[in-house]
PDB file of C-alpha atoms in Angstrom:
ATOM      1  CA  UNK A  19     -27.113  33.018 -36.571  1.00 73.00           C
ATOM      2  CA  UNK A  20     -28.765  29.682 -34.784  1.00 82.00           C
ATOM      3  CA  UNK A  21     -30.907  28.825 -37.218  1.00 82.00           C
ATOM      4  CA  UNK A  22     -27.945  28.475 -39.679  1.00 82.00           C
ATOM      5  CA  UNK A  23     -26.620  26.269 -37.394  1.00 78.00           C
ATOM      6  CA  UNK A  24     -30.206  24.314 -37.863  1.00 86.00           C
ATOM      7  CA  UNK A  25     -30.288  23.921 -40.790  1.00 82.00           C
ATOM      8  CA  UNK A  26     -26.792  23.544 -41.956  1.00 84.00           C
ATOM      9  CA  UNK A  27     -26.786  20.179 -39.345  1.00 86.00           C
ATOM     10  CA  UNK A  28     -29.970  19.105 -41.456  1.00 88.00           C
ATOM     11  CA  UNK A  29     -28.072  19.543 -44.655  1.00 85.00           C
ATOM     12  CA  UNK A  30     -25.241  17.405 -42.907  1.00 87.00           C
ATOM     13  CA  UNK A  31     -27.302  14.958 -41.710  1.00 86.00           C
ATOM     14  CA  UNK A  32     -29.017  14.236 -44.417  1.00 87.00           C
ATOM     15  CA  UNK A  33     -25.726  14.405 -46.033  1.00 85.00           C
ATOM     16  CA  UNK A  34     -23.784  11.695 -44.064  1.00 88.00           C
ATOM     17  CA  UNK A  35     -27.397   9.600 -44.402  1.00 86.00           C
ATOM     18  CA  UNK A  36     -27.386   9.695 -48.471  1.00 87.00           C
ATOM     19  CA  UNK A  37     -23.366   8.686 -48.429  1.00 89.00           C
ATOM     20  CA  UNK A  38     -24.394   5.707 -46.729  1.00 91.00           C
ATOM     21  CA  UNK A  39     -23.871   2.455 -48.715  1.00 92.00           C
ATOM     22  CA  UNK A  40     -26.919   0.180 -49.422  1.00 93.00           C
ATOM     23  CA  UNK A  41     -27.154  -3.012 -51.357  1.00 93.00           C
ATOM     24  CA  UNK A  42     -30.392  -4.946 -52.367  1.00 93.00           C
ATOM     25  CA  UNK A  43     -30.129  -8.884 -53.264  1.00 93.00           C
ATOM     26  CA  UNK A  44     -33.554  -9.336 -55.613  1.00 91.00           C
ATOM     27  CA  UNK A  45     -34.425 -12.930 -57.301  1.00 91.00           C
ATOM     28  CA  UNK A  46     -37.914 -13.756 -58.959  1.00 89.00           C
ATOM     29  CA  UNK A  47     -39.274 -17.397 -59.226  1.00 87.00           C
ATOM     30  CA  UNK A  48     -43.148 -17.261 -59.693  1.00 81.00           C
ATOM     31  CA  UNK A  49     -42.812 -14.412 -56.577  1.00 85.00           C
ATOM     32  CA  UNK A  50     -40.755 -11.236 -56.389  1.00 87.00           C
ATOM     33  CA  UNK A  51     -38.422 -11.459 -53.401  1.00 90.00           C
ATOM     34  CA  UNK A  52     -36.135  -8.749 -52.139  1.00 91.00           C
ATOM     35  CA  UNK A  53     -33.719  -8.198 -49.381  1.00 93.00           C
ATOM     36  CA  UNK A  54     -32.325  -4.731 -48.719  1.00 93.00           C
ATOM     37  CA  UNK A  55     -28.907  -4.072 -46.348  1.00 93.00           C
ATOM     38  CA  UNK A  56     -28.787  -0.236 -45.606  1.00 92.00           C
ATOM     39  CA  UNK A  57     -24.948   0.577 -43.907  1.00 90.00           C
ATOM     40  CA  UNK A  58     -24.896  -3.266 -43.474  1.00 88.00           C
ATOM     41  CA  UNK A  59     -27.707  -3.983 -41.615  1.00 91.00           C
ATOM     42  CA  UNK A  60     -30.839  -6.170 -43.093  1.00 91.00           C
ATOM     43  CA  UNK A  61     -33.577  -3.352 -42.842  1.00 92.00           C
ATOM     44  CA  UNK A  62     -36.273  -5.156 -45.288  1.00 90.00           C
ATOM     45  CA  UNK A  63     -36.217  -8.479 -46.037  1.00 89.00           C
ATOM     46  CA  UNK A  64     -39.796  -9.748 -48.329  1.00 85.00           C
ATOM     47  CA  UNK A  65     -39.118 -13.340 -46.923  1.00 81.00           C
ATOM     48  CA  UNK A  66     -38.899 -12.783 -43.667  1.00 71.00           C
ATOM     49  CA  UNK A  67     -42.728 -13.759 -42.394  1.00 61.00           C
ATOM     50  CA  UNK A  68     -44.800 -11.491 -40.380  1.00 53.00           C
ATOM     51  CA  UNK A  69     -44.986 -11.884 -36.265  1.00 54.00           C
ATOM     52  CA  UNK A  70     -48.168 -13.409 -35.342  1.00 51.00           C
ATOM     53  CA  UNK A  71     -49.828 -11.916 -32.361  1.00 50.00           C
ATOM     54  CA  UNK A  72     -49.612 -13.475 -29.036  1.00 53.00           C
ATOM     55  CA  UNK A  73     -52.784 -15.620 -28.181  1.00 54.00           C
ATOM     56  CA  UNK A  74     -54.630 -14.507 -25.234  1.00 53.00           C
ATOM     57  CA  UNK A  75     -56.036 -17.383 -23.176  1.00 53.00           C
ATOM     58  CA  UNK A  76     -58.480 -15.730 -21.289  1.00 53.00           C
ATOM     59  CA  UNK A  77     -62.106 -17.253 -22.652  1.00 50.00           C
ATOM     60  CA  UNK A  78     -63.522 -14.612 -24.536  1.00 53.00           C
ATOM     61  CA  UNK A  79     -66.895 -13.128 -23.570  1.00 53.00           C
ATOM     62  CA  UNK A  80     -68.342 -13.496 -27.057  1.00 54.00           C
ATOM     63  CA  UNK A  81     -67.951 -15.705 -29.705  1.00 53.00           C
ATOM     64  CA  UNK A  82     -65.155 -14.424 -32.021  1.00 56.00           C
ATOM     65  CA  UNK A  83     -65.346 -14.570 -35.824  1.00 54.00           C
ATOM     66  CA  UNK A  84     -62.272 -16.333 -37.215  1.00 52.00           C
ATOM     67  CA  UNK A  85     -60.014 -14.105 -39.219  1.00 51.00           C
ATOM     68  CA  UNK A  86     -60.508 -12.842 -42.440  1.00 55.00           C
ATOM     69  CA  UNK A  87     -57.565 -13.816 -44.996  1.00 51.00           C
ATOM     70  CA  UNK A  88     -56.534 -10.963 -46.681  1.00 53.00           C
ATOM     71  CA  UNK A  89     -55.744 -11.408 -49.990  1.00 53.00           C
ATOM     72  CA  UNK A  90     -51.903 -11.463 -50.958  1.00 55.00           C
ATOM     73  CA  UNK A  91     -50.897  -8.198 -52.873  1.00 63.00           C
ATOM     74  CA  UNK A  92     -49.338  -8.290 -56.360  1.00 63.00           C
ATOM     75  CA  UNK A  93     -46.151  -6.853 -56.206  1.00 70.00           C
ATOM     76  CA  UNK A  94     -44.566  -4.911 -59.505  1.00 72.00           C
ATOM     77  CA  UNK A  95     -43.462  -7.945 -61.530  1.00 77.00           C
ATOM     78  CA  UNK A  96     -46.468  -9.629 -60.630  1.00 78.00           C
ATOM     79  CA  UNK A  97     -48.834  -6.945 -61.585  1.00 81.00           C
ATOM     80  CA  UNK A  98     -47.155  -6.951 -65.220  1.00 84.00           C
ATOM     81  CA  UNK A  99     -47.336 -10.450 -65.995  1.00 84.00           C
ATOM     82  CA  UNK A 100     -50.457 -10.559 -64.827  1.00 83.00           C
ATOM     83  CA  UNK A 101     -51.438  -7.931 -67.080  1.00 83.00           C
ATOM     84  CA  UNK A 102     -49.698  -8.034 -70.312  1.00 82.00           C
ATOM     85  CA  UNK A 103     -48.828 -11.878 -70.078  1.00 85.00           C
ATOM     86  CA  UNK A 104     -44.818 -13.145 -69.442  1.00 85.00           C
ATOM     87  CA  UNK A 105     -43.810 -12.807 -73.142  1.00 86.00           C
ATOM     88  CA  UNK A 106     -44.485  -8.774 -73.310  1.00 88.00           C
ATOM     89  CA  UNK A 107     -44.166  -8.981 -69.730  1.00 88.00           C
ATOM     90  CA  UNK A 108     -40.347  -9.471 -70.047  1.00 89.00           C
ATOM     91  CA  UNK A 109     -40.349  -7.398 -73.109  1.00 89.00           C
ATOM     92  CA  UNK A 110     -41.931  -4.433 -71.120  1.00 89.00           C
ATOM     93  CA  UNK A 111     -39.495  -5.028 -68.144  1.00 89.00           C
ATOM     94  CA  UNK A 112     -36.379  -4.846 -70.015  1.00 89.00           C
ATOM     95  CA  UNK A 113     -37.327  -2.276 -72.042  1.00 88.00           C
ATOM     96  CA  UNK A 114     -38.055  -0.531 -68.860  1.00 88.00           C
ATOM     97  CA  UNK A 115     -34.251  -1.193 -67.037  1.00 87.00           C
ATOM     98  CA  UNK A 116     -32.536   0.368 -70.375  1.00 86.00           C
ATOM     99  CA  UNK A 117     -34.626   3.346 -70.414  1.00 86.00           C
ATOM    100  CA  UNK A 118     -34.182   3.647 -66.752  1.00 85.00           C
ATOM    101  CA  UNK A 119     -30.399   3.293 -66.747  1.00 84.00           C
ATOM    102  CA  UNK A 120     -29.670   4.639 -70.751  1.00 84.00           C
ATOM    103  CA  UNK A 121     -30.450   8.134 -68.574  1.00 81.00           C
ATOM    104  CA  UNK A 122     -28.166   8.095 -65.696  1.00 82.00           C
ATOM    105  CA  UNK A 123     -25.255   6.103 -67.197  1.00 82.00           C
ATOM    106  CA  UNK A 124     -22.729   7.829 -65.092  1.00 83.00           C
ATOM    107  CA  UNK A 125     -24.820   6.247 -61.984  1.00 83.00           C
ATOM    108  CA  UNK A 126     -24.944   3.262 -63.323  1.00 82.00           C
ATOM    109  CA  UNK A 127     -20.838   2.507 -63.168  1.00 83.00           C
ATOM    110  CA  UNK A 128     -21.107   3.531 -59.474  1.00 86.00           C
ATOM    111  CA  UNK A 129     -23.319   0.383 -58.995  1.00 86.00           C
ATOM    112  CA  UNK A 130     -21.854  -2.579 -58.263  1.00 86.00           C
ATOM    113  CA  UNK A 131     -23.240  -5.714 -59.662  1.00 84.00           C
ATOM    114  CA  UNK A 132     -22.093  -9.007 -57.551  1.00 82.00           C
ATOM    115  CA  UNK A 133     -24.230 -11.421 -59.589  1.00 84.00           C
ATOM    116  CA  UNK A 134     -26.960 -11.238 -62.060  1.00 88.00           C
ATOM    117  CA  UNK A 135     -28.516 -14.769 -63.202  1.00 91.00           C
ATOM    118  CA  UNK A 136     -31.433 -14.837 -65.510  1.00 91.00           C
ATOM    119  CA  UNK A 137     -32.988 -17.962 -66.872  1.00 93.00           C
ATOM    120  CA  UNK A 138     -36.089 -18.114 -69.095  1.00 92.00           C
ATOM    121  CA  UNK A 139     -37.844 -20.877 -71.175  1.00 92.00           C
ATOM    122  CA  UNK A 140     -39.904 -19.693 -73.823  1.00 91.00           C
ATOM    123  CA  UNK A 141     -43.013 -22.645 -73.979  1.00 88.00           C
ATOM    124  CA  UNK A 142     -46.474 -22.523 -75.848  1.00 81.00           C
ATOM    125  CA  UNK A 143     -48.954 -24.292 -77.439  1.00 81.00           C
ATOM    126  CA  UNK A 144     -47.707 -23.877 -80.457  1.00 84.00           C
ATOM    127  CA  UNK A 145     -44.834 -24.286 -81.816  1.00 84.00           C
ATOM    128  CA  UNK A 146     -44.390 -21.495 -84.531  1.00 87.00           C
ATOM    129  CA  UNK A 147     -46.002 -18.512 -81.799  1.00 87.00           C
ATOM    130  CA  UNK A 148     -43.506 -20.088 -79.448  1.00 88.00           C
ATOM    131  CA  UNK A 149     -40.262 -19.259 -82.118  1.00 89.00           C
ATOM    132  CA  UNK A 150     -42.093 -16.366 -82.495  1.00 90.00           C
ATOM    133  CA  UNK A 151     -42.039 -15.121 -78.608  1.00 90.00           C
ATOM    134  CA  UNK A 152     -38.265 -16.456 -78.549  1.00 92.00           C
ATOM    135  CA  UNK A 153     -36.855 -13.683 -81.330  1.00 92.00           C
ATOM    136  CA  UNK A 154     -39.199 -11.284 -79.308  1.00 91.00           C
ATOM    137  CA  UNK A 155     -37.654 -12.318 -75.695  1.00 92.00           C
ATOM    138  CA  UNK A 156     -33.913 -12.390 -77.291  1.00 92.00           C
ATOM    139  CA  UNK A 157     -33.845  -9.274 -79.324  1.00 92.00           C
ATOM    140  CA  UNK A 158     -35.344  -7.258 -75.803  1.00 90.00           C
ATOM    141  CA  UNK A 159     -33.385  -8.818 -73.145  1.00 91.00           C
ATOM    142  CA  UNK A 160     -29.754  -9.432 -74.648  1.00 91.00           C
ATOM    143  CA  UNK A 161     -28.999  -5.478 -75.624  1.00 90.00           C
ATOM    144  CA  UNK A 162     -30.493  -4.780 -72.067  1.00 88.00           C
ATOM    145  CA  UNK A 163     -27.976  -7.257 -70.555  1.00 88.00           C
ATOM    146  CA  UNK A 164     -25.237  -6.045 -73.191  1.00 88.00           C
ATOM    147  CA  UNK A 165     -25.965  -2.383 -71.720  1.00 87.00           C
ATOM    148  CA  UNK A 166     -25.280  -3.411 -68.360  1.00 85.00           C
ATOM    149  CA  UNK A 167     -22.003  -5.807 -68.978  1.00 84.00           C
ATOM    150  CA  UNK A 168     -20.590  -2.656 -71.212  1.00 84.00           C
ATOM    151  CA  UNK A 169     -21.243   0.097 -68.768  1.00 84.00           C
ATOM    152  CA  UNK A 170     -20.341  -1.422 -65.010  1.00 81.00           C
ATOM    153  CA  UNK A 171     -18.022  -3.957 -63.430  1.00 77.00           C
ATOM    154  CA  UNK A 172     -20.114  -7.204 -64.279  1.00 74.00           C
ATOM    155  CA  UNK A 173     -18.412  -9.827 -63.636  1.00 67.00           C
ATOM    156  CA  UNK A 174     -20.733 -12.662 -62.784  1.00 62.00           C
ATOM    157  CA  UNK A 175     -23.507 -13.266 -64.715  1.00 77.00           C
ATOM    158  CA  UNK A 176     -25.612 -16.386 -66.363  1.00 87.00           C
ATOM    159  CA  UNK A 177     -27.793 -15.383 -68.766  1.00 89.00           C
ATOM    160  CA  UNK A 178     -29.786 -18.203 -70.701  1.00 92.00           C
ATOM    161  CA  UNK A 179     -33.067 -18.270 -73.069  1.00 92.00           C
ATOM    162  CA  UNK A 180     -34.059 -20.925 -74.769  1.00 92.00           C
ATOM    163  CA  UNK A 181     -37.118 -22.500 -75.962  1.00 90.00           C
ATOM    164  CA  UNK A 182     -38.746 -25.769 -74.336  1.00 87.00           C
ATOM    165  CA  UNK A 183     -41.655 -27.434 -76.459  1.00 82.00           C
ATOM    166  CA  UNK A 184     -42.780 -29.710 -73.365  1.00 81.00           C
ATOM    167  CA  UNK A 185     -44.083 -26.871 -71.934  1.00 81.00           C
ATOM    168  CA  UNK A 186     -47.178 -24.961 -72.024  1.00 80.00           C
ATOM    169  CA  UNK A 187     -46.154 -21.392 -70.534  1.00 84.00           C
ATOM    170  CA  UNK A 188     -42.740 -19.438 -70.429  1.00 87.00           C
ATOM    171  CA  UNK A 189     -40.609 -20.030 -67.114  1.00 89.00           C
ATOM    172  CA  UNK A 190     -39.119 -17.211 -65.843  1.00 90.00           C
ATOM    173  CA  UNK A 191     -36.323 -17.003 -62.943  1.00 91.00           C
ATOM    174  CA  UNK A 192     -33.703 -14.261 -62.224  1.00 91.00           C
ATOM    175  CA  UNK A 193     -31.405 -12.815 -59.439  1.00 92.00           C
ATOM    176  CA  UNK A 194     -29.663  -9.971 -59.586  1.00 90.00           C
ATOM    177  CA  UNK A 195     -27.148  -8.595 -56.006  1.00 91.00           C
ATOM    178  CA  UNK A 196     -26.557  -5.039 -56.395  1.00 90.00           C
ATOM    179  CA  UNK A 197     -24.719  -2.665 -54.190  1.00 91.00           C
ATOM    180  CA  UNK A 198     -24.065   1.547 -54.032  1.00 91.00           C
ATOM    181  CA  UNK A 199     -24.777   4.433 -51.983  1.00 92.00           C
ATOM    182  CA  UNK A 200     -27.875   5.374 -51.122  1.00 91.00           C
ATOM    183  CA  UNK A 201     -27.911   8.453 -52.982  1.00 91.00           C
ATOM    184  CA  UNK A 202     -27.045   7.066 -56.644  1.00 90.00           C
ATOM    185  CA  UNK A 203     -29.865   4.385 -55.589  1.00 90.00           C
ATOM    186  CA  UNK A 204     -32.166   7.488 -55.073  1.00 91.00           C
ATOM    187  CA  UNK A 205     -31.477   8.514 -58.303  1.00 90.00           C
ATOM    188  CA  UNK A 206     -31.716   5.481 -60.322  1.00 88.00           C
ATOM    189  CA  UNK A 207     -35.274   4.961 -58.550  1.00 88.00           C
ATOM    190  CA  UNK A 208     -36.083   8.322 -59.512  1.00 89.00           C
ATOM    191  CA  UNK A 209     -34.687   7.429 -63.170  1.00 87.00           C
ATOM    192  CA  UNK A 210     -36.572   4.455 -63.450  1.00 87.00           C
ATOM    193  CA  UNK A 211     -40.329   5.931 -61.984  1.00 88.00           C
ATOM    194  CA  UNK A 212     -40.134   8.223 -65.461  1.00 87.00           C
ATOM    195  CA  UNK A 213     -38.970   5.199 -67.693  1.00 86.00           C
ATOM    196  CA  UNK A 214     -41.920   3.625 -66.771  1.00 85.00           C
ATOM    197  CA  UNK A 215     -44.655   6.098 -66.757  1.00 86.00           C
ATOM    198  CA  UNK A 216     -43.654   6.340 -70.089  1.00 85.00           C
ATOM    199  CA  UNK A 217     -43.482   3.168 -71.340  1.00 83.00           C
ATOM    200  CA  UNK A 218     -46.437   2.396 -69.740  1.00 80.00           C
ATOM    201  CA  UNK A 219     -47.686   5.111 -71.897  1.00 82.00           C
ATOM    202  CA  UNK A 220     -46.581   3.687 -74.770  1.00 79.00           C
ATOM    203  CA  UNK A 221     -47.661   0.443 -74.688  1.00 74.00           C
ATOM    204  CA  UNK A 222     -51.180   1.072 -73.641  1.00 74.00           C
ATOM    205  CA  UNK A 223     -51.294   3.380 -76.518  1.00 73.00           C
ATOM    206  CA  UNK A 224     -50.612   0.841 -78.632  1.00 68.00           C
ATOM    207  CA  UNK A 225     -52.774  -1.805 -77.260  1.00 66.00           C
ATOM    208  CA  UNK A 226     -55.316   0.430 -77.968  1.00 65.00           C
ATOM    209  CA  UNK A 227     -54.553   1.127 -81.645  1.00 60.00           C
TER     210      UNK A 227
END
């Protein structure tokens, strides 16, 4: 009987944890930043600098080597853009978002989009290729945005995709703020993970052809 109480208590605790609201503010402009709040308390912020260790005023007995600079870790978006380029990277991410959300329509209706901003300038050293890239990006991004708009209470949004023949490479600026219960966030994360595996496999197969 005691074991049943313990198991029941654990399950009740997990249920309470999963029913606490979680929110995330994400943005991208050359770098990806994310801040996460759980129950109204900020639990993660990628913009927050690491705490510096206090300096030791005592003279070292032996000369110390200067600390080696650690290479900056690639985040998910940066890795995709580096591997596929920005144009193909945008198409890949748009396909991933739509594929992940399509599997869990009943879940995304529980997600509140408080802000959605996307600004993409398509540029290149060739006008014809820039026009082709512009059409490819529009064909990938706008259906995804419309899907989110039709299945959520998205009210504040700004989406702008345009060509800029004065630049030599595309530029991307994006920001989104979402809020939901932790249980829905976990379900969405699992859906995106499996969608990522499938789309990446298809993309890799197409590149080999």
